[in-house]
Short mmCIF file of C-alpha atoms in Angstrom, two decimals:
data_model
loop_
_atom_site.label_atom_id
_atom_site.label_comp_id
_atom_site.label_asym_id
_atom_site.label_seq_id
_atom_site.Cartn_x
_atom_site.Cartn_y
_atom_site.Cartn_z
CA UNK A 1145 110.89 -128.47 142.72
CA UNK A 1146 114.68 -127.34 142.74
CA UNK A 1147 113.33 -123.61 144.10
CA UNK A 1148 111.48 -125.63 146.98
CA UNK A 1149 114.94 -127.86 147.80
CA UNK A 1150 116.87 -124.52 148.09
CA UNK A 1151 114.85 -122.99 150.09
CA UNK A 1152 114.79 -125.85 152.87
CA UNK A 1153 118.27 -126.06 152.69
CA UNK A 1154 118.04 -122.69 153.32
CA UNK A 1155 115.63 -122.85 156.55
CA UNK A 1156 117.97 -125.81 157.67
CA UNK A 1157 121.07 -123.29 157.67
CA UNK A 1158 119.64 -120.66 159.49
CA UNK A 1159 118.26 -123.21 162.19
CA UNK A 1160 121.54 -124.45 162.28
CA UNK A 1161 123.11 -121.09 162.89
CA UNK A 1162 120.20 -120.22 165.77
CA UNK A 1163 121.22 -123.15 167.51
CA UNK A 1164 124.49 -122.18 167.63
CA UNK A 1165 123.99 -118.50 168.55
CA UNK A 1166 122.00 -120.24 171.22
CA UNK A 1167 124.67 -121.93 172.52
CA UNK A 1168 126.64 -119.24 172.76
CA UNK A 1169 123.97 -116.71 174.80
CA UNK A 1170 122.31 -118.56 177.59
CA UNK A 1171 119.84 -115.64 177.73
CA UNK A 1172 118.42 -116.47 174.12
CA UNK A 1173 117.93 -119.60 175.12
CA UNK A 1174 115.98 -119.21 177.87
CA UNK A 1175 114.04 -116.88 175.45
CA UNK A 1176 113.44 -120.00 173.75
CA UNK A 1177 112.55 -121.99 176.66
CA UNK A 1178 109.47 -119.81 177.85
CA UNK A 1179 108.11 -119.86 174.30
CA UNK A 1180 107.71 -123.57 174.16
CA UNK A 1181 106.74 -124.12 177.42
#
């Protein structure tokens, strides 16, 4: 159970840091953009 926590927490943090990065490069985020679409 502890393994499976860390490993979220982990996912969370590197969501966290593509959200920035996407803040910070317009062109990523339109990257983004057409994929959900």
């Amino acid at each position: 159970m502890n393994l499976v926590a860390e490993t979220y927490e982990d996912v969370a943090e590197k969501a966290l840091d593509d959200l920035r990065e996407e803040v910070g490069r317009p062109k990523i985020q339109h990257k983004k953009m057409s994929i959900y679409t």
